[in-house]
Coordinates of C-alpha atoms and ligand atoms in Angstrom, one line a residue:
X171 CA 18.2 1.8 -54.9
X172 CA 21.9 2.1 -55.0
X173 CA 21.8 -0.5 -57.5
X174 CA 20.3 1.7 -60.2
X175 CA 23.8 3.2 -60.7
X176 CA 26.0 0.2 -60.5
X177 CA 28.3 1.4 -62.9
X178 CA 30.5 -1.5 -64.1
X179 CA 27.9 -4.0 -65.2
X180 CA 26.1 -1.4 -67.1
X181 CA 28.8 0.7 -68.7
X182 CA 29.7 -2.7 -70.8
X183 CA 26.4 -2.2 -72.7
X184 CA 27.8 1.0 -74.1
X185 CA 30.4 -0.5 -76.1
X186 CA 29.3 -0.7 -79.5
X187 CA 31.7 -3.2 -80.7
X188 CA 33.6 -6.2 -79.1
X189 CA 37.1 -4.6 -78.5
X190 CA 39.8 -5.1 -75.9
X191 CA 39.6 -1.7 -74.3
X192 CA 37.1 1.0 -73.6
X193 CA 37.7 4.7 -74.3
X194 CA 36.5 5.2 -70.8
X195 CA 39.2 3.4 -69.3
X196 CA 42.0 5.6 -70.4
X197 CA 43.3 6.1 -66.9
X198 CA 42.3 3.5 -64.2
X199 CA 43.6 4.2 -60.6
X200 CA 44.0 1.6 -57.6
X201 CA 46.6 2.1 -54.9
X202 CA 48.5 -0.9 -56.2
X203 CA 48.7 0.2 -59.8
X204 CA 47.3 2.6 -62.4
X205 CA 46.6 1.4 -65.8
X206 CA 46.5 3.6 -69.1
X207 CA 44.8 2.8 -72.3
X208 CA 44.5 5.0 -75.1
X209 CA 43.3 4.6 -78.8
X210 CA 45.5 5.8 -81.7
X211 CA 45.5 3.7 -84.7
X212 CA 47.8 5.8 -86.9
X213 CA 50.4 6.2 -84.0
X214 CA 53.9 4.9 -84.6
X215 CA 54.7 5.4 -80.7
X216 CA 53.0 6.8 -77.7
X217 CA 54.5 8.2 -74.6
X218 CA 52.9 8.2 -71.2
X219 CA 54.3 11.3 -69.1
X220 CA 53.7 11.3 -65.5
X221 CA 54.2 14.6 -63.5
X222 CA 54.3 14.8 -59.8
X223 CA 52.7 17.8 -59.6
X224 CA 50.5 19.9 -61.8
X225 CA 53.0 22.7 -62.4
X226 CA 55.9 20.2 -63.0
X227 CA 57.7 20.6 -66.5
X228 CA 60.0 17.3 -65.8
X229 CA 57.8 14.1 -66.6
X230 CA 58.6 10.5 -66.0
X231 CA 58.5 9.2 -69.6
X232 CA 57.2 5.8 -70.2
X233 CA 56.8 4.2 -73.7
X234 CA 53.4 2.6 -74.2
X235 CA 52.9 -0.9 -75.5
X236 CA 51.0 -1.2 -78.8
X237 CA 48.0 -3.7 -78.6
X238 CA 46.1 -3.5 -82.1
X239 CA 45.1 0.1 -82.5
X240 CA 45.5 0.8 -78.6
X241 CA 48.5 1.8 -76.3
X242 CA 49.0 0.6 -72.8
X243 CA 51.0 1.3 -69.7
X244 CA 50.8 -0.1 -66.2
X245 CA 52.5 1.9 -63.2
X246 CA 52.8 -0.4 -60.4
X247 CA 52.9 2.1 -57.7
X248 CA 50.5 4.5 -55.9
X249 CA 50.1 7.5 -58.4
X250 CA 47.2 9.2 -56.4
X251 CA 47.5 13.1 -56.6
X252 CA 49.9 12.8 -59.4
X253 CA 49.3 14.0 -63.2
X254 CA 50.0 12.7 -66.7
X255 CA 49.7 13.2 -70.2
X256 CA 50.0 11.4 -73.5
X257 CA 52.2 12.2 -76.8
X258 CA 51.5 10.1 -80.0
X259 CA 53.9 10.2 -83.1
X260 CA 52.3 10.0 -86.2
X261 CA 53.9 10.2 -89.9
X262 CA 57.4 10.6 -87.9
X263 CA 56.2 13.5 -85.9
X264 CA 55.8 14.0 -82.4
X265 CA 52.5 15.8 -81.9
X266 CA 52.0 18.0 -78.8
X267 CA 51.2 16.3 -75.3
X268 CA 47.5 16.2 -74.1
X269 CA 45.7 14.6 -71.1
X270 CA 44.0 12.0 -73.5
X271 CA 40.9 12.2 -75.4
X272 CA 38.9 10.7 -72.3
X273 CA 40.3 12.3 -69.3
X274 CA 37.9 11.9 -66.4
X275 CA 39.9 14.5 -63.9
X276 CA 42.4 17.2 -64.8
X277 CA 44.8 19.7 -63.6
X278 CA 43.9 23.5 -63.5
X279 CA 43.2 24.7 -66.9
X280 CA 42.6 20.9 -68.1
X281 CA 46.0 20.4 -69.7
X282 CA 47.0 17.6 -67.7
X283 CA 45.0 14.4 -66.8
X284 CA 45.0 13.9 -63.0
X285 CA 45.0 10.5 -61.0
X286 CA 42.4 10.4 -58.5
X287 CA 40.5 7.8 -56.8
X288 CA 37.0 8.2 -57.7
X289 CA 35.7 7.0 -54.4
X290 CA 36.9 10.3 -53.3
X291 CA 34.7 12.1 -55.0
X292 CA 31.5 10.9 -53.9
X293 CA 29.4 13.3 -51.4
X294 CA 28.0 11.8 -48.4
X295 CA 24.9 9.7 -49.0
X296 CA 25.8 9.5 -52.9
X297 CA 25.4 5.7 -53.0
X298 CA 21.6 6.1 -52.0
X299 CA 21.2 8.9 -54.5
X300 CA 18.2 7.8 -56.7
X301 CA 16.7 9.6 -59.7
X302 CA 13.3 11.0 -58.8
X303 CA 10.3 9.4 -60.0
X304 CA 9.5 10.1 -63.7
X305 CA 8.3 7.9 -66.5
X306 CA 7.4 9.9 -69.7
X307 CA 9.2 12.6 -71.6
X308 CA 6.0 14.6 -72.2
X309 CA 5.4 14.9 -68.4
X310 CA 8.6 16.9 -68.1
X311 CA 8.7 20.5 -67.7
X312 CA 12.4 21.4 -68.5
X313 CA 14.0 24.7 -67.1
X314 CA 17.2 25.9 -69.0
X315 CA 19.8 27.4 -67.1
X316 CA 23.2 28.5 -66.8
X317 CA 25.2 27.9 -63.8
X318 CA 26.6 31.2 -63.2
X319 CA 23.2 33.3 -64.3
X320 CA 21.3 31.5 -61.5
X321 CA 23.0 32.3 -58.5
X322 CA 25.7 35.2 -59.2
X323 CA 23.0 38.2 -58.6
X324 CA 23.8 39.9 -55.2
X325 CA 20.0 39.1 -54.5
X326 CA 20.3 35.7 -54.9
X327 CA 20.4 34.8 -51.4
X328 CA 22.9 31.9 -52.3
X329 CA 26.4 31.6 -50.6
X330 CA 28.6 30.0 -53.3
X331 CA 27.5 32.3 -56.1
X332 CA 28.4 31.0 -59.7
X333 CA 29.3 27.7 -58.4
X334 CA 28.2 24.1 -58.6
X335 CA 27.4 24.5 -54.6
X336 CA 25.0 27.0 -55.0
X337 CA 22.7 24.7 -56.5
X338 CA 22.8 22.6 -53.3
X339 CA 21.7 25.4 -51.1
X340 CA 18.2 25.2 -49.6
X341 CA 16.5 27.8 -47.4
X342 CA 17.7 30.8 -49.6
X343 CA 15.6 34.0 -50.1
X344 CA 15.4 36.8 -52.1
X345 CA 15.9 40.2 -50.1
X346 CA 11.9 40.4 -50.2
X347 CA 11.7 37.2 -48.4
X348 CA 10.7 34.9 -51.3
X349 CA 12.5 31.7 -51.9
X350 CA 15.3 31.5 -54.6
X351 CA 17.5 28.9 -56.1
X352 CA 16.5 25.3 -55.7
X353 CA 13.6 26.1 -53.3
X354 CA 12.3 28.6 -56.0
X355 CA 12.4 25.9 -58.7
X356 CA 10.5 23.5 -56.4
X357 CA 7.9 26.1 -55.8
X358 CA 7.7 26.7 -59.5
X359 CA 7.1 22.9 -60.3
X360 CA 9.7 22.1 -63.1
X361 CA 10.7 18.7 -63.3
X362 CA 14.0 18.8 -64.9
X363 CA 16.7 21.3 -65.2
X364 CA 18.8 21.5 -68.3
X365 CA 22.1 23.2 -67.5
X366 CA 24.4 24.7 -70.1
X367 CA 27.8 23.2 -70.9
X368 CA 29.1 22.1 -67.4
X369 CA 31.9 19.7 -68.6
X370 CA 35.5 21.3 -68.9
X371 CA 35.3 24.2 -71.5
X372 CA 38.2 26.3 -72.7
X373 CA 37.0 30.0 -72.8
X374 CA 37.3 30.7 -69.0
X375 CA 40.9 31.2 -67.7
X376 CA 40.6 28.8 -64.5
X377 CA 43.6 30.6 -62.8
X378 CA 42.2 33.9 -63.0
X379 CA 38.5 33.5 -61.8
X380 CA 38.7 37.0 -59.8
X381 CA 38.3 38.5 -63.1
X382 CA 34.9 37.2 -63.4
X383 CA 34.9 36.1 -67.1
X384 CA 31.8 34.7 -68.3
X385 CA 31.0 32.2 -71.1
X386 CA 28.0 30.2 -71.9
X387 CA 30.8 27.2 -72.4
X388 CA 30.1 25.9 -76.0
X389 CA 33.7 25.6 -76.5
X390 CA 34.6 22.0 -75.2
X391 CA 38.2 21.3 -73.9
X392 CA 37.7 17.9 -71.8
X393 CA 34.3 16.3 -72.5
X394 CA 34.1 14.1 -69.3
X395 CA 35.4 16.4 -66.6
X396 CA 33.3 19.1 -65.0
X397 CA 34.1 22.8 -65.6
X398 CA 36.8 24.2 -63.1
X399 CA 35.4 27.7 -63.1
X400 CA 32.1 26.3 -61.2
X401 CA 34.1 24.6 -58.6
X402 CA 35.3 26.1 -55.3
X403 CA 38.8 25.0 -56.0
X404 CA 39.7 24.2 -59.7
X405 CA 43.3 23.6 -58.8
X406 CA 42.1 20.4 -56.8
X407 CA 41.0 17.7 -59.3
X408 CA 38.6 16.1 -56.8
X409 CA 36.8 19.5 -56.1
X410 CA 35.0 20.1 -59.4
X411 CA 33.8 16.3 -59.6
X412 CA 32.8 16.1 -56.0
X413 CA 30.8 19.6 -56.3
X414 CA 28.8 18.7 -59.5
X415 CA 27.9 15.5 -57.9
X416 CA 26.6 17.4 -54.7
X417 CA 24.5 19.6 -57.1
X418 CA 23.1 16.5 -58.7
X419 CA 22.3 15.1 -55.6
X420 CA 20.6 18.2 -54.2
X421 CA 18.2 18.4 -57.1
X422 CA 17.5 14.6 -57.1
X423 CA 16.6 15.4 -53.4
X424 CA 14.4 18.2 -54.5
X425 CA 12.8 15.9 -56.9
X426 CA 14.2 17.4 -59.9
X427 CA 16.1 15.5 -62.6
X428 CA 19.3 17.1 -64.3
X429 CA 19.8 17.0 -67.9
X430 CA 23.3 18.1 -69.6
X431 CA 24.0 20.2 -72.6
X432 CA 26.4 18.4 -74.4
X433 CA 28.5 20.0 -77.6
X434 CA 30.2 17.2 -79.3
X435 CA 29.7 18.9 -82.5
X436 CA 33.2 20.5 -82.4
X437 CA 35.9 21.3 -80.1
X438 CA 37.2 24.6 -79.2
X439 CA 40.4 24.0 -81.1
X440 CA 40.8 20.8 -83.5
X441 CA 44.5 20.9 -83.4
X442 CA 44.7 22.2 -79.8
X443 CA 42.8 19.5 -77.9
X444 CA 43.3 16.0 -77.3
X445 CA 41.3 14.5 -79.9
X446 CA 43.2 16.5 -82.7
X447 CA 46.6 16.0 -80.8
X448 CA 46.2 12.2 -80.1
X449 CA 44.9 11.2 -83.5
X450 CA 45.1 14.2 -86.1
X451 CA 42.4 14.7 -88.3
X452 CA 40.5 11.2 -87.6
X453 CA 38.0 12.9 -85.4
X454 CA 36.8 15.6 -87.6
X455 CA 35.2 15.9 -91.2
X456 CA 36.9 17.5 -93.9
X457 CA 36.1 19.3 -97.2
X458 CA 37.2 18.0 -100.4
X459 CA 40.3 20.3 -100.3
X460 CA 41.4 18.9 -97.2
X461 CA 40.4 21.9 -95.0
X462 CA 38.3 21.3 -91.7
X463 CA 34.6 21.3 -92.5
X464 CA 32.7 23.7 -90.2
X465 CA 29.2 22.8 -90.0
X466 CA 29.2 24.4 -86.5
X467 CA 30.4 27.7 -87.6
X468 CA 33.0 27.5 -84.6
X469 CA 36.2 26.4 -87.0
X470 CA 35.4 22.7 -87.2
X471 CA 33.0 19.9 -87.1
X472 CA 33.7 16.5 -85.6
X473 CA 32.9 13.2 -87.3
X474 CA 30.3 11.0 -85.5
X475 CA 30.4 8.8 -88.5
X476 CA 33.9 7.9 -87.6
X477 CA 33.8 4.7 -85.3
X478 CA 35.6 5.7 -82.7
X479 CA 34.2 9.3 -82.5
X480 CA 30.5 7.5 -82.2
X481 CA 32.3 5.2 -79.6
X482 CA 33.6 8.2 -77.8
X483 CA 30.3 10.2 -77.8
X484 CA 28.6 6.8 -76.4
X485 CA 30.8 6.1 -73.9
X486 CA 31.0 9.9 -72.7
X487 CA 27.3 10.1 -72.1
X488 CA 27.2 6.7 -70.4
X489 CA 30.0 8.0 -68.2
X490 CA 28.0 11.1 -67.1
X491 CA 25.0 8.8 -66.3
X492 CA 26.7 6.3 -64.5
X493 CA 29.4 8.4 -62.5
X494 CA 27.3 11.6 -62.2
X495 CA 23.7 10.3 -62.1
X496 CA 22.7 12.6 -65.0
X497 CA 19.2 12.1 -66.1
X498 CA 19.1 13.5 -69.6
X499 CA 21.0 15.2 -72.7
X500 CA 20.6 18.3 -74.7
X501 CA 22.8 17.7 -78.0
X502 CA 23.9 21.1 -79.1
X503 CA 23.7 21.4 -83.3
X504 CA 22.7 17.8 -83.3
X505 CA 22.3 18.0 -87.0
X506 CA 25.8 17.5 -87.4
X507 CA 25.7 14.2 -85.8
X508 CA 24.8 11.3 -88.1
X509 CA 21.4 9.2 -87.5
X510 CA 23.4 6.0 -86.8
X511 CA 25.2 7.7 -83.8
X512 CA 22.2 9.3 -82.2
X513 CA 20.6 5.8 -82.5
X514 CA 23.5 4.2 -80.8
X515 CA 23.4 7.0 -78.2
X516 CA 19.7 6.5 -77.6
X517 CA 20.1 2.5 -77.5
X518 CA 22.7 2.7 -74.8
X519 CA 21.1 5.3 -72.4
X520 CA 17.6 3.7 -72.7
X521 CA 19.5 0.3 -71.9
X522 CA 20.7 1.9 -68.7
X523 CA 17.4 3.4 -68.0
X524 CA 14.3 4.3 -70.2
X525 CA 13.3 7.5 -68.7
X526 CA 16.4 9.2 -69.6
X527 CA 15.7 12.3 -71.9
X528 CA 17.5 12.8 -75.1
X529 CA 16.8 15.6 -77.3
X530 CA 18.7 18.3 -79.5
X531 CA 19.1 21.0 -82.0
X532 CA 17.7 19.5 -85.0
X533 CA 19.8 21.8 -87.3
X534 CA 23.4 22.7 -87.8
X535 CA 24.9 26.3 -88.1
X536 CA 26.0 25.7 -91.9
X537 CA 25.6 22.4 -93.9
X538 CA 27.9 19.8 -92.6
X539 CA 30.0 17.8 -94.7
X540 CA 28.0 14.8 -94.7
X541 CA 24.7 13.8 -96.6
X542 CA 21.8 15.9 -95.1
X543 CA 19.5 12.4 -95.4
X544 CA 21.8 10.8 -92.8
X545 CA 22.1 13.6 -90.3
X546 CA 19.8 13.9 -87.1
X547 CA 18.3 17.0 -88.7
X548 CA 14.6 17.9 -87.5
X549 CA 13.1 16.9 -90.8
X550 CA 14.6 13.5 -90.2
X551 CA 13.7 13.0 -86.7
X552 CA 10.9 10.2 -87.4
X553 CA 13.7 8.0 -88.2
X554 CA 15.4 8.6 -84.8
X555 CA 12.7 7.4 -82.2
X556 CA 13.7 8.2 -79.0
X557 CA 15.3 11.3 -79.6
X558 CA 13.6 14.7 -79.7
X559 CA 14.1 18.0 -81.3
X560 CA 13.6 21.7 -80.5
X561 CA 10.7 23.1 -82.6
X562 CA 11.1 26.1 -84.3
X563 CA 7.6 25.8 -85.6
X564 CA 5.7 26.4 -82.5
X565 CA 8.5 29.1 -81.5
X566 CA 8.2 30.8 -84.7
X567 CA 4.4 30.8 -84.5
X568 CA 4.2 32.4 -81.2
X569 CA 7.0 35.0 -80.8
X570 CA 8.5 35.0 -84.6
X571 CA 11.5 33.7 -86.0
X572 CA 14.8 34.9 -84.7
X573 CA 16.0 35.9 -88.2
X574 CA 13.2 38.5 -88.4
X575 CA 12.0 41.3 -86.1
X576 CA 8.1 40.2 -86.5
X577 CA 6.5 38.8 -83.9
X578 CA 4.0 35.8 -83.6
X579 CA 0.6 35.1 -82.6
X580 CA 1.4 36.0 -78.9
X581 CA 2.6 39.4 -80.2
X582 CA -0.4 40.1 -82.5
X583 CA 1.1 39.1 -85.9
X584 CA -1.6 37.6 -87.9
X585 CA -1.1 34.5 -90.2
X586 CA 0.7 32.5 -87.4
X587 CA -2.4 30.4 -86.5
X588 CA -1.7 27.4 -88.6
X589 CA 1.9 27.2 -87.3
X590 CA 0.4 27.1 -83.9
X591 CA -2.0 24.5 -84.6
X592 CA 0.9 22.3 -85.9
X593 CA 3.0 22.9 -82.8
X594 CA 0.3 22.2 -80.5
X595 CA -0.2 18.8 -81.8
X596 CA 3.7 18.1 -81.5
X597 CA 4.5 18.4 -85.2
X598 CA 2.3 15.2 -86.0
X599 CA 0.5 16.7 -88.2
X600 CA -3.1 17.9 -88.3
X601 CA -5.8 18.4 -91.0
X602 CA -6.0 21.9 -89.3
X603 CA -2.4 22.5 -90.4
X604 CA -2.2 21.3 -94.1
X605 CA 0.9 23.4 -95.0
X606 CA 3.4 21.9 -92.3
X607 CA 4.9 18.7 -92.9
X608 CA 4.9 16.4 -90.1
X609 CA 8.6 15.6 -88.6
X610 CA 7.8 13.6 -85.4
X611 CA 6.7 10.2 -85.1
X612 CA 5.9 10.6 -81.5
X613 CA 5.0 13.7 -79.3
X614 CA 7.9 13.1 -77.1
X615 CA 10.2 14.2 -79.9
X616 CA 9.0 17.5 -80.0
X617 CA 10.4 20.2 -77.5
X618 CA 7.9 22.8 -77.4
X619 CA 9.5 26.5 -76.5
X620 CA 9.7 30.0 -77.4
X621 CA 12.8 31.0 -75.9
X622 CA 16.2 29.6 -74.8
X623 CA 19.9 31.0 -74.0
X624 CA 20.2 31.7 -77.9
X625 CA 18.7 34.8 -79.3
X626 CA 16.7 37.1 -77.2
X627 CA 14.9 36.2 -74.1
X628 CA 11.2 36.3 -74.2
X629 CA 10.6 40.0 -72.8
X630 CA 13.2 41.2 -74.9
X631 CA 11.8 39.4 -78.1
X632 CA 8.4 40.6 -77.6
X633 CA 9.6 44.4 -77.1
X634 CA 11.7 44.0 -80.5
X635 CA 8.4 43.0 -82.3
X636 CA 6.3 45.4 -80.3
X637 CA 8.6 48.4 -79.5
X638 CA 5.5 50.7 -78.3
X639 CA 3.9 48.2 -76.1
X640 CA 3.4 48.8 -72.4
X641 CA 5.0 46.6 -70.1
X642 CA 1.6 45.4 -69.0
X643 CA 0.8 44.2 -72.8
X644 CA 4.3 42.6 -73.0
X645 CA 3.6 40.5 -69.7
X646 CA 0.3 39.5 -70.9
X647 CA 1.9 38.4 -74.4
X648 CA 4.5 36.6 -72.3
X649 CA 1.7 34.7 -70.3
X650 CA -0.1 33.7 -73.7
X651 CA 3.0 32.4 -75.4
X652 CA 4.0 30.4 -72.4
X653 CA 0.2 29.0 -72.0
X654 CA 0.7 27.7 -75.6
X655 CA 4.3 26.1 -74.5
X656 CA 2.8 24.4 -71.5
X657 CA -0.5 23.1 -72.9
X658 CA 1.0 21.4 -76.1
X659 CA 1.4 18.1 -76.7
X660 CA 5.2 18.1 -76.9
X661 CA 7.6 18.3 -74.0
X662 CA 7.7 22.0 -72.7
X663 CA 10.8 23.8 -72.2
X664 CA 11.3 27.3 -70.7
X665 CA 14.5 29.3 -70.3
X666 CA 15.6 30.3 -66.6
X667 CA 14.3 33.8 -65.3
X668 CA 11.4 34.0 -67.9
X669 CA 9.3 33.5 -64.8
X670 CA 10.9 36.6 -63.3
X671 CA 10.3 38.7 -66.4
X672 CA 14.2 38.5 -67.1
X673 CA 15.8 40.9 -69.5
X674 CA 19.0 41.2 -71.2
X675 CA 18.7 44.7 -72.3
X676 CA 18.1 43.8 -75.9
X677 CA 21.4 41.7 -76.1
X678 CA 20.5 38.7 -78.4
X679 CA 23.9 36.8 -78.3
X680 CA 25.0 36.9 -74.7
X681 CA 27.6 34.2 -74.9
X682 CA 30.3 36.2 -73.5
X683 CA 28.5 39.1 -72.0
X684 CA 29.0 40.2 -68.4
X685 CA 26.8 39.1 -65.4
X686 CA 25.3 42.6 -65.7
X687 CA 23.7 41.3 -68.9
X688 CA 23.1 37.5 -67.9
X689 CA 22.5 37.3 -64.2
X690 CA 18.9 36.4 -63.3
X691 CA 17.9 39.3 -61.0
X692 CA 16.1 37.8 -58.1
X693 CA 14.6 40.9 -56.7
X694 CA 12.4 40.7 -59.7
X695 CA 10.4 38.0 -58.2
X696 CA 8.7 40.3 -55.6
X697 CA 8.3 42.8 -58.4
X698 CA 6.7 40.3 -61.1
X699 CA 5.2 38.0 -58.6
X700 CA 1.7 37.9 -60.7
X701 CA 3.7 36.5 -63.5
X702 CA 5.7 34.0 -61.4
X703 CA 2.2 32.8 -60.1
X704 CA 0.9 32.5 -63.6
X705 CA 3.9 30.2 -64.5
X706 CA 3.7 28.1 -61.7
X707 CA -0.2 27.7 -61.9
X708 CA 0.4 27.0 -65.7
X709 CA 2.7 24.0 -64.7
X710 CA 0.5 22.9 -61.9
X711 CA -2.6 22.9 -64.7
X712 CA -0.2 20.9 -67.1
X713 CA 0.5 18.5 -64.2
X714 CA -2.9 18.0 -63.3
X715 CA -4.5 17.4 -66.6
X716 CA -3.0 14.4 -68.7
X717 CA -5.1 15.7 -71.5
X718 CA -2.5 18.0 -72.3
X719 CA 0.4 15.3 -72.5
X720 CA -1.4 12.5 -74.2
X721 CA 1.7 11.0 -75.1
X722 CA 0.6 9.1 -78.2
X723 CA 0.2 10.0 -81.7
X724 CA -3.0 8.1 -82.2
X725 CA -4.8 9.4 -79.2
X726 CA -3.5 13.0 -80.4
X727 CA -5.3 12.3 -83.8
X728 CA -8.3 11.1 -82.0
X729 CA -8.8 13.5 -79.3
X730 CA -7.1 17.0 -80.6
X731 CA -9.1 19.4 -82.9
X732 CA -9.1 22.8 -83.9
X733 CA -12.7 24.4 -84.1
X734 CA -13.3 26.9 -86.8
X735 CA -13.2 30.5 -85.5
X736 CA -14.0 33.7 -86.9
X737 CA -11.4 36.4 -87.4
X738 CA -7.5 36.2 -87.4
X739 CA -5.1 35.6 -84.3
X740 CA -7.3 33.4 -82.6
X741 CA -6.9 29.7 -82.2
X742 CA -9.5 27.3 -80.3
X743 CA -7.6 24.0 -79.2
X744 CA -9.7 21.5 -78.1
X745 CA -9.1 17.9 -76.5
X746 CA -12.2 15.8 -76.3
X747 CA -13.3 12.3 -75.2
X748 CA -11.1 12.4 -72.2
X749 CA -13.1 10.1 -70.1
X750 CA -10.5 7.5 -68.3
X751 CA -7.7 9.8 -69.1
X752 CA -8.3 13.0 -67.2
X753 CA -10.4 14.5 -64.8
X754 CA -12.0 16.6 -67.2
X755 CA -14.3 15.5 -70.0
X756 CA -12.6 17.9 -72.3
X757 CA -10.2 20.6 -72.4
X758 CA -10.4 23.8 -74.3
X759 CA -7.8 26.3 -74.7
X760 CA -8.4 29.6 -76.6
X761 CA -5.8 31.9 -77.6
X762 CA -6.1 35.3 -78.5
X763 CA -3.3 37.2 -79.9
X764 CA -5.1 40.5 -80.8
X765 CA -4.5 43.7 -78.9
X766 CA -8.3 44.0 -78.4
X767 CA -11.0 42.0 -76.7
X768 CA -12.7 39.4 -78.7
X769 CA -16.0 37.3 -78.3
X770 CA -15.3 33.7 -79.1
X771 CA -18.0 30.6 -79.7
X772 CA -17.1 27.2 -78.8
X773 CA -18.9 23.9 -78.1
X774 CA -21.8 24.5 -75.4
X775 CA -21.0 22.9 -72.2
X776 CA -20.1 22.9 -68.3
X777 CA -16.9 24.1 -67.8
X778 CA -14.7 25.0 -64.9
X779 CA -12.4 28.1 -65.9
X780 CA -8.8 27.2 -65.4
X781 CA -7.4 30.4 -66.8
X782 CA -8.7 33.9 -68.0
X783 CA -7.4 37.1 -68.6
X784 CA -3.9 36.6 -67.4
X785 CA -4.8 34.4 -64.4
X786 CA -4.6 31.0 -64.1
X787 CA -5.7 28.4 -61.0
X788 CA -5.4 24.9 -61.0
X789 CA -8.7 24.6 -58.9
X790 CA -10.2 26.8 -61.3
X791 CA -12.4 30.1 -60.9
X792 CA -15.7 28.6 -60.9
X793 CA -18.0 26.4 -63.0
X794 CA -19.9 28.0 -65.8
X795 CA -22.6 26.8 -68.2
X796 CA -21.6 28.4 -71.6
X797 CA -20.7 28.4 -75.3
X798 CA -18.7 31.5 -75.3
X799 CA -16.1 33.5 -73.7
X800 CA -15.0 37.3 -74.0
X801 CA -11.2 37.0 -74.3
X802 CA -9.2 40.1 -73.0
X803 CA -6.4 41.3 -75.3
X804 CA -3.4 39.0 -75.7
X805 CA -4.6 36.3 -73.2
X806 CA -5.6 32.5 -73.0
X807 CA -8.7 30.8 -71.7
X808 CA -8.5 27.5 -70.6
X809 CA -11.9 25.6 -69.6
X810 CA -11.9 22.0 -68.2
X811 CA -15.2 20.3 -69.2
X812 CA -17.3 18.7 -66.2
Ligands
CA13 CA1 37.8 25.0 -68.3

């Protein structure tokens, strides 16, 4: 099935207009010649500078030839192992040199492009790498992880701590003898990992890795190259590429797909990066006074509405799919991008493979310098079919908004019932949530979650809302919240380490906190094995019951209801008429967010009990004929109708 990844014929579909060159062909190597082509419409001249080594300061300078808005050069000798930069002249001034906007391999630190043969970057068996079977977005269970957090702990059992290669290690164990790493993810049952920024970012000095600097990586430098600090040898341009491919290949072998977190909405430095240096100002939006617009709150916002920025983003995601076999994308601050661009990306990706998942944050940090109605904001998602957005609705209903210290239904705060009902139906709208405006057209557009890398992790968030609560109660609240995520009709998403009762010690913005805050502590698996097993069982229950992932707006409208219930902080979520869809005739989930037991009445029937009192089992705890249950504090009951 290597044909699934034959790149060249497919990549052509990514080009949104007929043009002479592709941005992604900026540097194309063969032993006979290397050709360079770079776009810069306003340039008066462009130089190609070839360096024999990464450290050289003495380039061979070649004047590039103008071809419309493009600049080209061909060097007819074997340049493998050498480096290059470009330099453009605009308005009579030479701009700083840079590796080009579409560098695909770079030097240590990413200031020079590297001339490599991509054949050298393929791990053994790469030609037969295939995406694990997967069809519908709502069948996914996504696990969001940071490369370093996942393996850096001394107890991780992994050898290549903090590196891409750790993800390819199998047979690893915690000190207590439980599975860790990739085996742990297989045991948990997630279908996709979403890796925090793994393209080349600026904030880590790749030459001083022994300092163990930490960053999430939301500071893009070279969008089409893996981050050097995750490789075993960042000075070797092939190493980071081969090792990231090795990680993707290992995930695929384990049956897990890989989603990349992409951050096209801003760059680390608008004038210090290739986009700003090749074609100053073109790739960024500006305020009326000419200053840089800043919808990202990181100093600038890119202009996806500019034709070549849109083309850049489309070709970039296609590059990651075709060259690295990536299976999906999470767009950071997607609300900064215009709808047309997200549609172009969705079309290009789904032409390659309709099972590629695309979603993002349907918001921006501040208002972008572009009309709100034309942006890929959450409230506009119905006009961007095939692209999803994170649901702050279900998050806030379950654990509370990150802008408050209040909790949600899972931590016993009343008044969140309607928000939960809305979230369980994937924001499609339900008569049981009349005050919520639908924002999806399809359930696959709804990312159901309570926590991610941003803000507090779940344990800390629950503790914040209930400072006096016992650890046992916090664990029960945790299970209750994730039961809603994992039974919702949207696409469930969990943050790495929540299944091990991870804490960041109350740090709510750990983007550059040390490992002591961010690392997943693997010894917690044995300590909180009951919680881990609950997550595992809930994922198995979701997979076993298609009723929780109906995948169709009309089916959801027909089959999902919320029977009336007495008292606050209780929601009954009922999925009926499942003949031909599910092995159960109906599914009933009862959520009790109260700190005390409650009695709940529901339609009489014969049910297999899949979850109750903080325990879950895909096989069930036995069949009962009943019309009511006694719910323990902060718990969910799941009943499968016979
Ligand atoms: Ca870097």
